[in-house]
Amino acid sequence: MVSFNLLIVVALGYVAFLFIVAFAAERRAAAGRGGWLRSPMIYTLSLSIYCTAWTFYGAVGYAARSGLEFVTIYLGPTLVMVGWWWIVRRLVRIGRAQRITSIADLISSRFGKSTVLGMIVTLIAVVAATPYIALQLQSVTLSFAVFAEAGGQPWEGSDLRNAAIWVAVGLAIFTVLFGTRNLDANERHHGIVIAIAVEAVVKLVALMAVGIFVVWGLADGPASVMAQIDASPLSEWNQNGGRWAGLIFLSAAAFLCLPRMFQVLVVENADERHLHTAGWAFPLYLMLMSLFVLPIAVVGLNLMPETANPDLFVLTLPLAQGQDGLAMLSFLGGFSSATSMVIVATIALATMVSNHIVVPLWLNSAGTAGASVSGDVRRVIVTARRLSIAGVLALGYLYYSFSGGGTALAAIGLISFSGSVQVLPAMLGGIFWRGATRFGAGLGLLTGLGVWIWTLFLPSFGAGAVIPVDVMLHGPFGLTWLRPEAMFGIGGMDPLVHGLLWSMLLNTGVFFLASVLTFPTPLERLQGAQFVNVFAHSASARAWTRSGAGAEDLLIMSQRILGATQAQAIFQQVAEAQGKDGFLPDVTPDFIDQLERELAGSVGAATAHAMIGQLTEGASVSVEDLIAVADEAAQILEYSNRLEAKSAEQDRTARALQAANDKLTALSVQKDAFLSQISHELRTPMTSIRSFSEILRDTDMEARDKARYAGIIHDEALRLTRLLDDLLDLAVLENGQVTLRSQTGELSDLLDRAVSSAGAHGLSIKVRRKPTREAIPLHTDLDRLAQVFINLITNAAKYCDADAPELRIEVRQNAGIATVDFIDNGSGIATEDQDVIFEKFSRLTDEARAGGAGLGLAICREIMERLGGNIAYVPGQGGAAFRVTVPTAQIQVAA
Amino acid sequence: MKPPTQRAVFLARTTYRQRRLRDALRMLPILGVVLWLTPLLWGADETGSSRTGSAFVFVFTVWVLLIVLSAIFARFLSPDEQAEGES
């Protein structure tokens, strides 16, 4: 039998060994030779504080009571770590970018560096963690008691409590020594991390050693164990589905939300790439830890007397078999599990308590205007942290002695878990949803906390302990829908699943609703954007834009928090970067931002922001600044869009200018051509008039000749007049000065008129019409339209080169528009000429035959435009084809 | 007659592979949830053999599978996260 005194010696020796390892690690790190301290394996092992004494002892007890259900507690974290790409990676990135010191700091920082939110989360964490720490103290003292009993000196209740006090004090000393060495939470606690890693190995080895002993020593290998499982009362598979799924969710959520897990997972993370390894190595660790739990439980149930506490099978089974060495190892494993968890949990809680409760209160009461002694804030924080460590452990001890340590270990653990996970909605909402506001987070947290206390925490003390039995059965004040185990009248559920379901549902619901209904402050939106888009923003947006602070004031304040050496080092470094000598850099927004981040690493975001805010006279971010800086990406996008639009617009303008220039050039050419044309057109008749009138004047001639010459002069004068008339007409039309006299008439009448008028000129062309289709009412300037028609008919008569000239006039009516096609059977107009026929003075054939000035079609086009219609050449009709479109009389159609 | 094989049609082949690898990584926890919830669907015992025993084996087999897959993915995931962000 192992003597109790030997056990004490071994335990103390183990603790001394841990101290030495921690000191050595600190010294190596301080000497800059601690590279391996930041390896991914050390990181993975430090995560193992998830496996507490509850795992080490409690899991076997859990398995002995409920079979395989215990495994859900390890499946959740496995899912989280296997899926590290989803959440953990984001948390780690945010933690590093924002210098997050704890989960309370994360929530506070995300929601506008709110002090109140930090306090709420700290409160939840402390309330939820206290039973868990009590649980660890209980398990260590129980394991001592086991050895005392085996040594023949059964412990009384007072012995247990004394042992618990000694364990608590020992843990407090260790944690204070190694946990408060550096103020900056982001600086790794090398000593502690390495001690935890050693303990992680010890507990894994111990549990596996016991497991191997049980499977191959007590049973005959795996097959025999499976047979024992089949034969045991646990073999019946009637797993409650709600509990199975609920516990997987609960453990996954707790893995993210427990303050101690956040501490090792995010705060102590040295390198994001460690997640690559931890993503598979930590699930492997969990799997190995759980592998032998069920076999140990089943074999224990078979071998141990019925009165034995299954929570201690890991210890009592080897002891009962006389394996003292194995029992000792197992004891060390359980001791390691308990101590490592308590150390990290107290550090995490102490950081939260000091940063989010003590310092804000101290700043408020003492004021910062008083004597600003270098390092005074730092001393306050360190003292607060040490006292918090002692306080948290004292709370755990008090809970332990108050609850009497009677409840089954696992039940307390799960209730503690479900308290911690109340932070989950605010946390996930904060890192994935920009719309989450601090009101939403605060109200959600308080709702969840309230429901959790009512449905799980208070009933956990036992029926009638805190909540009277009557209230448990009938609800407070007879409000049955508020019964702690059947909220809203939905009873019959497993109490834990019931409490978890309602607390999470109401928590999330209130969080969402309040977030949607409230409006965030500018700083909140800024932080929200930075948290949610943490992978997009390489550099953080600035929260300080103007500074009313002097560099000296900032230095004094920084010295108070960081201590003189560190503060001066930072200032000197920045000054050097700015190209200045000495300790006082220019106070730029960037510098203030960097300084706030440094301070936040020590005192948390909310306090750091508040302290800098006092010096900079609250010149923090405003809505305008926010608009200017927060959505930089959107702005750049908008800017580039605007540039693009502008450049497109410039392109358009350039093209328009180019076209205008081309047109002007063409017009200038046209004008020149027009002038030369017109002078030519005028000169020809003038020449003949002048020469014939000279003949008349200078020569005596017969009356017949005289009459002939006078006739020529008359003809030429007529031609001149006609030309001038046409020119005048065109000018009037082109300038838009023409007045139209609208009349009503029929298209057929108009065509009759045009054909007969053209015929009157002695032109012979056969005109073919379809009078039935021409009965279209028109309301337009009929005279002008007739002019166009006459022009087209005479043109056809003049230019049609067929042997038997023929003109078809085809009329169609379509949607308020009448089309009149004039198609002759000549050779038509060559393609290259089709463009110019409507231009002035464009004559395709020789002048003599035409007898006109080439203004006809130009006039026609102008007229049609004035009438709201159109005239165009239609190619490919077997001859020259002109199409006149003219709007029909709308009034008559409507009537 | 075959046309000449067109190599490197898609130039960012490695980054494409990396993104799909991340997709696979994202799917792992979902796979785990689905598999680990299936024992709940197992009906009442009709053969008389131990269902807890089978569930025990099943749960741990899935566990090993997830660990192995996660390790494989981590092995091929490039440490530099240049192609950070969206797929």
mmCIF file of N, CA, C and O in Angstrom, chain A residues 68 70-71 74-75 78-79 82-86 89 93 226 229-230 234-237 239-241 244-245 248 272-273 276-277 279-280 283-284 286-287 290-291 294-295 535, chain B residues 22 25-30 32-33 36-37 39-40 42-43 49-57 59-60 63-64 66-68 70-72 74 77-81 84-85:
data_model
loop_
_atom_site.group_PDB
_atom_site.id
_atom_site.type_symbol
_atom_site.label_atom_id
_atom_site.label_comp_id
_atom_site.label_asym_id
_atom_site.label_seq_id
_atom_site.Cartn_x
_atom_site.Cartn_y
_atom_site.Cartn_z
ATOM 1 N N LEU A 68 -22.498 5.802 -23.477
ATOM 2 C CA LEU A 68 -21.668 6.496 -24.461
ATOM 3 C C LEU A 68 -21.874 8.009 -24.490
ATOM 4 O O LEU A 68 -21.120 8.727 -25.130
ATOM 5 N N PHE A 70 -21.143 10.345 -22.660
ATOM 6 C CA PHE A 70 -20.014 11.179 -22.225
ATOM 7 C C PHE A 70 -19.219 11.706 -23.407
ATOM 8 O O PHE A 70 -18.629 12.779 -23.358
ATOM 9 N N VAL A 71 -19.227 10.940 -24.506
ATOM 10 C CA VAL A 71 -18.340 11.259 -25.616
ATOM 11 C C VAL A 71 -18.748 12.558 -26.309
ATOM 12 O O VAL A 71 -17.931 13.238 -26.941
ATOM 13 N N TYR A 74 -16.674 15.655 -26.043
ATOM 14 C CA TYR A 74 -15.435 15.775 -26.802
ATOM 15 C C TYR A 74 -15.691 15.856 -28.304
ATOM 16 O O TYR A 74 -14.815 16.258 -29.056
ATOM 17 N N LEU A 75 -16.909 15.478 -28.699
ATOM 18 C CA LEU A 75 -17.226 15.578 -30.129
ATOM 19 C C LEU A 75 -17.372 17.042 -30.542
ATOM 20 O O LEU A 75 -16.925 17.452 -31.614
ATOM 21 N N THR A 78 -14.093 18.712 -31.077
ATOM 22 C CA THR A 78 -13.481 18.135 -32.273
ATOM 23 C C THR A 78 -14.039 18.805 -33.530
ATOM 24 O O THR A 78 -13.291 19.177 -34.437
ATOM 25 N N LEU A 79 -15.361 18.981 -33.553
ATOM 26 C CA LEU A 79 -15.971 19.623 -34.727
ATOM 27 C C LEU A 79 -15.447 21.040 -34.904
ATOM 28 O O LEU A 79 -15.135 21.476 -36.009
ATOM 29 N N VAL A 82 -11.755 20.746 -36.102
ATOM 30 C CA VAL A 82 -11.670 20.217 -37.466
ATOM 31 C C VAL A 82 -12.164 21.269 -38.450
ATOM 32 O O VAL A 82 -11.653 21.405 -39.550
ATOM 33 N N GLY A 83 -13.132 22.063 -38.002
ATOM 34 C CA GLY A 83 -13.625 23.138 -38.856
ATOM 35 C C GLY A 83 -13.022 24.470 -38.473
ATOM 36 O O GLY A 83 -13.724 25.484 -38.501
ATOM 37 N N TRP A 84 -11.726 24.480 -38.152
ATOM 38 C CA TRP A 84 -11.102 25.720 -37.666
ATOM 39 C C TRP A 84 -11.185 26.828 -38.695
ATOM 40 O O TRP A 84 -11.139 27.995 -38.364
ATOM 41 N N TRP A 85 -11.313 26.457 -39.968
ATOM 42 C CA TRP A 85 -11.344 27.499 -40.998
ATOM 43 C C TRP A 85 -12.534 28.420 -40.810
ATOM 44 O O TRP A 85 -12.504 29.589 -41.178
ATOM 45 N N TRP A 86 -13.605 27.905 -40.240
ATOM 46 C CA TRP A 86 -14.828 28.709 -40.102
ATOM 47 C C TRP A 86 -14.693 29.802 -39.049
ATOM 48 O O TRP A 86 -14.850 30.979 -39.361
ATOM 49 N N ARG A 89 -10.134 30.420 -36.920
ATOM 50 C CA ARG A 89 -9.183 31.220 -37.681
ATOM 51 C C ARG A 89 -9.542 32.696 -37.606
ATOM 52 O O ARG A 89 -8.696 33.562 -37.416
ATOM 53 N N ARG A 93 -7.357 35.678 -35.880
ATOM 54 C CA ARG A 93 -6.942 36.855 -36.649
ATOM 55 C C ARG A 93 -7.411 38.144 -35.979
ATOM 56 O O ARG A 93 -6.654 39.100 -35.834
ATOM 57 N N MET A 226 -15.077 -5.577 -25.453
ATOM 58 C CA MET A 226 -16.322 -5.412 -26.205
ATOM 59 C C MET A 226 -17.389 -6.369 -25.684
ATOM 60 O O MET A 226 -18.559 -6.027 -25.554
ATOM 61 N N ILE A 229 -18.739 -4.956 -22.586
ATOM 62 C CA ILE A 229 -19.664 -3.856 -22.856
ATOM 63 C C ILE A 229 -21.026 -4.415 -23.236
ATOM 64 O O ILE A 229 -22.069 -3.967 -22.752
ATOM 65 N N ASP A 230 -20.997 -5.460 -24.107
ATOM 66 C CA ASP A 230 -22.262 -6.052 -24.547
ATOM 67 C C ASP A 230 -23.036 -6.634 -23.373
ATOM 68 O O ASP A 230 -24.265 -6.588 -23.328
ATOM 69 N N LEU A 234 -25.011 -1.140 -19.648
ATOM 70 C CA LEU A 234 -24.875 0.028 -20.526
ATOM 71 C C LEU A 234 -25.130 -0.323 -21.986
ATOM 72 O O LEU A 234 -25.202 0.548 -22.834
ATOM 73 N N SER A 235 -25.233 -1.621 -22.272
ATOM 74 C CA SER A 235 -25.268 -2.015 -23.679
ATOM 75 C C SER A 235 -26.549 -1.568 -24.368
ATOM 76 O O SER A 235 -26.605 -1.442 -25.577
ATOM 77 N N GLU A 236 -27.559 -1.335 -23.594
ATOM 78 C CA GLU A 236 -28.827 -0.937 -24.217
ATOM 79 C C GLU A 236 -28.682 0.453 -24.820
ATOM 80 O O GLU A 236 -28.258 1.395 -24.144
ATOM 81 N N TRP A 237 -29.014 0.572 -26.065
ATOM 82 C CA TRP A 237 -28.834 1.848 -26.783
ATOM 83 C C TRP A 237 -30.160 2.586 -26.852
ATOM 84 O O TRP A 237 -30.958 2.384 -27.742
ATOM 85 N N GLN A 239 -30.323 6.100 -26.446
ATOM 86 C CA GLN A 239 -29.807 7.447 -26.269
ATOM 87 C C GLN A 239 -30.904 8.487 -26.534
ATOM 88 O O GLN A 239 -31.606 8.428 -27.532
ATOM 89 N N ASN A 240 -31.018 9.448 -25.590
ATOM 90 C CA ASN A 240 -31.933 10.573 -25.783
ATOM 91 C C ASN A 240 -31.360 11.490 -26.868
ATOM 92 O O ASN A 240 -30.278 12.049 -26.709
ATOM 93 N N GLY A 241 -32.093 11.606 -27.970
ATOM 94 C CA GLY A 241 -31.580 12.374 -29.108
ATOM 95 C C GLY A 241 -31.339 13.827 -28.777
ATOM 96 O O GLY A 241 -30.350 14.424 -29.191
ATOM 97 N N TRP A 244 -28.140 14.122 -26.825
ATOM 98 C CA TRP A 244 -26.971 13.825 -27.688
ATOM 99 C C TRP A 244 -26.618 15.039 -28.537
ATOM 100 O O TRP A 244 -25.486 15.535 -28.487
ATOM 101 N N ALA A 245 -27.602 15.545 -29.278
ATOM 102 C CA ALA A 245 -27.337 16.699 -30.147
ATOM 103 C C ALA A 245 -27.061 17.942 -29.311
ATOM 104 O O ALA A 245 -26.156 18.725 -29.607
ATOM 105 N N ILE A 248 -23.552 17.947 -27.884
ATOM 106 C CA ILE A 248 -22.523 18.233 -28.900
ATOM 107 C C ILE A 248 -22.465 19.730 -29.152
ATOM 108 O O ILE A 248 -21.400 20.346 -29.176
ATOM 109 N N GLU A 272 -0.829 32.095 -36.454
ATOM 110 C CA GLU A 272 -2.068 31.559 -37.006
ATOM 111 C C GLU A 272 -1.864 30.182 -37.636
ATOM 112 O O GLU A 272 -2.767 29.348 -37.651
ATOM 113 N N ARG A 273 -0.674 29.928 -38.134
ATOM 114 C CA ARG A 273 -0.433 28.666 -38.828
ATOM 115 C C ARG A 273 -0.433 27.467 -37.886
ATOM 116 O O ARG A 273 -0.504 26.329 -38.332
ATOM 117 N N HIS A 276 -3.151 24.958 -38.366
ATOM 118 C CA HIS A 276 -3.063 23.856 -39.320
ATOM 119 C C HIS A 276 -2.803 22.545 -38.588
ATOM 120 O O HIS A 276 -3.370 21.514 -38.906
ATOM 121 N N THR A 277 -1.881 22.612 -37.623
ATOM 122 C CA THR A 277 -1.542 21.409 -36.869
ATOM 123 C C THR A 277 -2.628 21.091 -35.840
ATOM 124 O O THR A 277 -3.082 19.953 -35.730
ATOM 125 N N GLY A 279 -5.580 21.667 -35.878
ATOM 126 C CA GLY A 279 -6.823 21.225 -36.497
ATOM 127 C C GLY A 279 -6.989 19.716 -36.510
ATOM 128 O O GLY A 279 -8.107 19.225 -36.475
ATOM 129 N N TRP A 280 -5.877 18.996 -36.578
ATOM 130 C CA TRP A 280 -6.017 17.542 -36.479
ATOM 131 C C TRP A 280 -5.432 16.997 -35.189
ATOM 132 O O TRP A 280 -5.908 16.000 -34.656
ATOM 133 N N PRO A 283 -8.031 17.185 -32.057
ATOM 134 C CA PRO A 283 -9.014 16.095 -32.092
ATOM 135 C C PRO A 283 -8.395 14.742 -31.768
ATOM 136 O O PRO A 283 -9.009 13.918 -31.093
ATOM 137 N N LEU A 284 -7.158 14.546 -32.217
ATOM 138 C CA LEU A 284 -6.483 13.281 -31.912
ATOM 139 C C LEU A 284 -6.297 13.138 -30.401
ATOM 140 O O LEU A 284 -6.565 12.083 -29.818
ATOM 141 N N LEU A 286 -8.079 14.541 -28.052
ATOM 142 C CA LEU A 286 -9.390 14.285 -27.436
ATOM 143 C C LEU A 286 -9.802 12.834 -27.641
ATOM 144 O O LEU A 286 -10.333 12.189 -26.736
ATOM 145 N N MET A 287 -9.544 12.345 -28.852
ATOM 146 C CA MET A 287 -9.952 10.980 -29.149
ATOM 147 C C MET A 287 -9.212 10.003 -28.231
ATOM 148 O O MET A 287 -9.825 9.088 -27.667
ATOM 149 N N SER A 290 -10.562 9.982 -24.774
ATOM 150 C CA SER A 290 -11.876 9.363 -24.585
ATOM 151 C C SER A 290 -11.872 7.864 -24.876
ATOM 152 O O SER A 290 -12.831 7.173 -24.545
ATOM 153 N N LEU A 291 -10.800 7.426 -25.526
ATOM 154 C CA LEU A 291 -10.818 6.060 -26.045
ATOM 155 C C LEU A 291 -11.068 5.020 -24.951
ATOM 156 O O LEU A 291 -11.853 4.090 -25.118
ATOM 157 N N LEU A 294 -14.889 4.370 -21.765
ATOM 158 C CA LEU A 294 -15.965 3.374 -21.664
ATOM 159 C C LEU A 294 -15.435 2.021 -21.165
ATOM 160 O O LEU A 294 -16.037 1.425 -20.258
ATOM 161 N N PRO A 295 -14.309 1.535 -21.698
ATOM 162 C CA PRO A 295 -13.763 0.285 -21.140
ATOM 163 C C PRO A 295 -13.486 0.376 -19.643
ATOM 164 O O PRO A 295 -13.839 -0.539 -18.896
ATOM 165 N N PHE A 535 -10.358 39.813 -42.652
ATOM 166 C CA PHE A 535 -9.438 39.281 -43.660
ATOM 167 C C PHE A 535 -9.271 40.242 -44.827
ATOM 168 O O PHE A 535 -8.332 40.139 -45.584
ATOM 169 N N ARG B 22 -9.826 24.401 -49.433
ATOM 170 C CA ARG B 22 -10.467 25.101 -48.317
ATOM 171 C C ARG B 22 -11.943 24.764 -48.248
ATOM 172 O O ARG B 22 -12.508 24.629 -47.167
ATOM 173 N N LEU B 25 -12.125 21.622 -46.529
ATOM 174 C CA LEU B 25 -11.867 21.850 -45.104
ATOM 175 C C LEU B 25 -13.129 22.371 -44.423
ATOM 176 O O LEU B 25 -13.472 21.979 -43.309
ATOM 177 N N ARG B 26 -13.827 23.251 -45.112
ATOM 178 C CA ARG B 26 -15.055 23.796 -44.540
ATOM 179 C C ARG B 26 -16.110 22.713 -44.365
ATOM 180 O O ARG B 26 -16.922 22.766 -43.454
ATOM 181 N N MET B 27 -16.093 21.737 -45.271
ATOM 182 C CA MET B 27 -17.139 20.707 -45.222
ATOM 183 C C MET B 27 -16.918 19.714 -44.093
ATOM 184 O O MET B 27 -17.859 19.042 -43.668
ATOM 185 N N LEU B 28 -15.676 19.610 -43.608
ATOM 186 C CA LEU B 28 -15.358 18.578 -42.621
ATOM 187 C C LEU B 28 -16.284 18.579 -41.408
ATOM 188 O O LEU B 28 -16.835 17.540 -41.057
ATOM 189 N N PRO B 29 -16.471 19.735 -40.721
ATOM 190 C CA PRO B 29 -17.337 19.687 -39.536
ATOM 191 C C PRO B 29 -18.765 19.296 -39.884
ATOM 192 O O PRO B 29 -19.424 18.631 -39.087
ATOM 193 N N ILE B 30 -19.205 19.678 -41.071
ATOM 194 C CA ILE B 30 -20.574 19.313 -41.464
ATOM 195 C C ILE B 30 -20.673 17.800 -41.624
ATOM 196 O O ILE B 30 -21.607 17.162 -41.143
ATOM 197 N N GLY B 32 -18.822 15.710 -40.089
ATOM 198 C CA GLY B 32 -18.768 15.160 -38.736
ATOM 199 C C GLY B 32 -20.129 15.198 -38.060
ATOM 200 O O GLY B 32 -20.568 14.208 -37.472
ATOM 201 N N VAL B 33 -20.810 16.337 -38.156
ATOM 202 C CA VAL B 33 -22.124 16.464 -37.512
ATOM 203 C C VAL B 33 -23.079 15.415 -38.060
ATOM 204 O O VAL B 33 -23.739 14.694 -37.310
ATOM 205 N N TRP B 36 -22.112 11.890 -36.926
ATOM 206 C CA TRP B 36 -22.242 11.640 -35.492
ATOM 207 C C TRP B 36 -23.686 11.708 -35.019
ATOM 208 O O TRP B 36 -24.003 11.293 -33.913
ATOM 209 N N LEU B 37 -24.542 12.257 -35.836
ATOM 210 C CA LEU B 37 -25.951 12.253 -35.433
ATOM 211 C C LEU B 37 -26.678 11.000 -35.914
ATOM 212 O O LEU B 37 -27.772 10.705 -35.447
ATOM 213 N N PRO B 39 -26.215 7.801 -35.316
ATOM 214 C CA PRO B 39 -26.569 6.750 -34.351
ATOM 215 C C PRO B 39 -27.941 6.995 -33.714
ATOM 216 O O PRO B 39 -28.583 6.047 -33.258
ATOM 217 N N LEU B 40 -28.390 8.241 -33.693
ATOM 218 C CA LEU B 40 -29.700 8.521 -33.105
ATOM 219 C C LEU B 40 -30.810 7.884 -33.925
ATOM 220 O O LEU B 40 -31.903 7.629 -33.420
ATOM 221 N N TRP B 42 -30.639 4.989 -35.304
ATOM 222 C CA TRP B 42 -30.658 3.544 -35.175
ATOM 223 C C TRP B 42 -31.887 3.136 -34.373
ATOM 224 O O TRP B 42 -32.144 3.625 -33.289
ATOM 225 N N GLY B 43 -32.621 2.203 -34.918
ATOM 226 C CA GLY B 43 -33.878 1.814 -34.293
ATOM 227 C C GLY B 43 -33.652 0.968 -33.050
ATOM 228 O O GLY B 43 -32.530 0.746 -32.618
ATOM 229 N N SER B 49 -28.004 -7.882 -30.131
ATOM 230 C CA SER B 49 -26.598 -7.521 -29.943
ATOM 231 C C SER B 49 -26.515 -6.107 -29.365
ATOM 232 O O SER B 49 -27.475 -5.357 -29.411
ATOM 233 N N SER B 50 -25.343 -5.783 -28.857
ATOM 234 C CA SER B 50 -25.191 -4.512 -28.162
ATOM 235 C C SER B 50 -25.136 -3.346 -29.145
ATOM 236 O O SER B 50 -24.272 -3.292 -30.002
ATOM 237 N N ARG B 51 -26.069 -2.444 -28.989
ATOM 238 C CA ARG B 51 -26.023 -1.248 -29.823
ATOM 239 C C ARG B 51 -24.996 -0.264 -29.302
ATOM 240 O O ARG B 51 -24.405 0.486 -30.052
ATOM 241 N N THR B 52 -24.811 -0.214 -28.003
ATOM 242 C CA THR B 52 -23.812 0.700 -27.460
ATOM 243 C C THR B 52 -22.431 0.325 -27.978
ATOM 244 O O THR B 52 -21.632 1.188 -28.326
ATOM 245 N N GLY B 53 -22.183 -0.969 -28.056
ATOM 246 C CA GLY B 53 -20.901 -1.417 -28.576
ATOM 247 C C GLY B 53 -20.697 -0.949 -30.005
ATOM 248 O O GLY B 53 -19.655 -0.395 -30.354
ATOM 249 N N SER B 54 -21.740 -1.111 -30.848
ATOM 250 C CA SER B 54 -21.621 -0.677 -32.238
ATOM 251 C C SER B 54 -21.449 0.840 -32.313
ATOM 252 O O SER B 54 -20.630 1.344 -33.080
ATOM 253 N N ALA B 55 -22.237 1.546 -31.476
ATOM 254 C CA ALA B 55 -22.141 3.005 -31.488
ATOM 255 C C ALA B 55 -20.734 3.442 -31.089
ATOM 256 O O ALA B 55 -20.165 4.362 -31.674
ATOM 257 N N PHE B 56 -20.181 2.760 -30.093
ATOM 258 C CA PHE B 56 -18.819 3.053 -29.631
ATOM 259 C C PHE B 56 -17.833 2.930 -30.791
ATOM 260 O O PHE B 56 -17.049 3.840 -31.078
ATOM 261 N N VAL B 57 -17.921 1.813 -31.498
ATOM 262 C CA VAL B 57 -17.009 1.598 -32.630
ATOM 263 C C VAL B 57 -17.251 2.641 -33.714
ATOM 264 O O VAL B 57 -16.318 3.226 -34.265
ATOM 265 N N VAL B 59 -18.624 5.718 -33.536
ATOM 266 C CA VAL B 59 -18.216 7.078 -33.170
ATOM 267 C C VAL B 59 -16.707 7.245 -33.297
ATOM 268 O O VAL B 59 -16.212 8.235 -33.841
ATOM 269 N N PHE B 60 -15.972 6.247 -32.822
ATOM 270 C CA PHE B 60 -14.517 6.395 -32.861
ATOM 271 C C PHE B 60 -13.963 6.222 -34.271
ATOM 272 O O PHE B 60 -12.956 6.835 -34.621
ATOM 273 N N TRP B 63 -14.372 9.493 -35.850
ATOM 274 C CA TRP B 63 -13.374 10.382 -35.235
ATOM 275 C C TRP B 63 -12.032 10.239 -35.960
ATOM 276 O O TRP B 63 -11.423 11.216 -36.371
ATOM 277 N N VAL B 64 -11.583 8.997 -36.119
ATOM 278 C CA VAL B 64 -10.302 8.754 -36.796
ATOM 279 C C VAL B 64 -10.359 9.288 -38.221
ATOM 280 O O VAL B 64 -9.418 9.925 -38.705
ATOM 281 N N LEU B 66 -12.140 11.753 -39.413
ATOM 282 C CA LEU B 66 -12.047 13.221 -39.421
ATOM 283 C C LEU B 66 -10.620 13.678 -39.159
ATOM 284 O O LEU B 66 -10.120 14.603 -39.811
ATOM 285 N N ILE B 67 -9.962 13.022 -38.212
ATOM 286 C CA ILE B 67 -8.580 13.412 -37.886
ATOM 287 C C ILE B 67 -7.682 13.214 -39.103
ATOM 288 O O ILE B 67 -6.898 14.099 -39.462
ATOM 289 N N VAL B 68 -7.836 12.061 -39.754
ATOM 290 C CA VAL B 68 -6.979 11.763 -40.907
ATOM 291 C C VAL B 68 -7.238 12.768 -42.026
ATOM 292 O O VAL B 68 -6.297 13.339 -42.598
ATOM 293 N N SER B 70 -8.491 15.767 -41.812
ATOM 294 C CA SER B 70 -8.013 17.090 -41.403
ATOM 295 C C SER B 70 -6.495 17.184 -41.543
ATOM 296 O O SER B 70 -5.969 18.201 -41.996
ATOM 297 N N ALA B 71 -5.806 16.115 -41.169
ATOM 298 C CA ALA B 71 -4.336 16.118 -41.277
ATOM 299 C C ALA B 71 -3.915 16.187 -42.738
ATOM 300 O O ALA B 71 -2.993 16.919 -43.094
ATOM 301 N N ILE B 72 -4.632 15.446 -43.587
ATOM 302 C CA ILE B 72 -4.281 15.462 -45.016
ATOM 303 C C ILE B 72 -4.485 16.858 -45.590
ATOM 304 O O ILE B 72 -3.622 17.412 -46.288
ATOM 305 N N ALA B 74 -4.528 19.684 -44.010
ATOM 306 C CA ALA B 74 -3.556 20.624 -43.442
ATOM 307 C C ALA B 74 -2.212 20.459 -44.137
ATOM 308 O O ALA B 74 -1.486 21.418 -44.350
ATOM 309 N N LEU B 77 -2.521 22.232 -47.511
ATOM 310 C CA LEU B 77 -2.909 23.638 -47.479
ATOM 311 C C LEU B 77 -1.643 24.480 -47.459
ATOM 312 O O LEU B 77 -0.785 24.284 -46.614
ATOM 313 N N SER B 78 -1.530 25.389 -48.417
ATOM 314 C CA SER B 78 -0.296 26.163 -48.468
ATOM 315 C C SER B 78 -0.261 27.134 -47.296
ATOM 316 O O SER B 78 -1.269 27.748 -46.966
ATOM 317 N N PRO B 79 0.896 27.253 -46.651
ATOM 318 C CA PRO B 79 0.983 28.070 -45.445
ATOM 319 C C PRO B 79 0.806 29.559 -45.737
ATOM 320 O O PRO B 79 0.264 30.273 -44.917
ATOM 321 N N ASP B 80 1.270 30.003 -46.898
ATOM 322 C CA ASP B 80 1.051 31.419 -47.195
ATOM 323 C C ASP B 80 -0.370 31.571 -47.716
ATOM 324 O O ASP B 80 -0.833 30.790 -48.537
ATOM 325 N N GLU B 81 -1.021 32.577 -47.211
ATOM 326 C CA GLU B 81 -2.427 32.715 -47.563
ATOM 327 C C GLU B 81 -2.595 33.880 -48.516
ATOM 328 O O GLU B 81 -3.303 34.832 -48.268
ATOM 329 N N GLU B 84 -6.000 34.800 -50.223
ATOM 330 C CA GLU B 84 -6.919 34.923 -49.089
ATOM 331 C C GLU B 84 -8.296 35.328 -49.546
ATOM 332 O O GLU B 84 -8.468 36.034 -50.518
ATOM 333 N N GLY B 85 -9.264 34.846 -48.812
ATOM 334 C CA GLY B 85 -10.583 35.421 -49.000
ATOM 335 C C GLY B 85 -11.487 34.618 -49.904
ATOM 336 O O GLY B 85 -11.622 33.427 -49.739
#
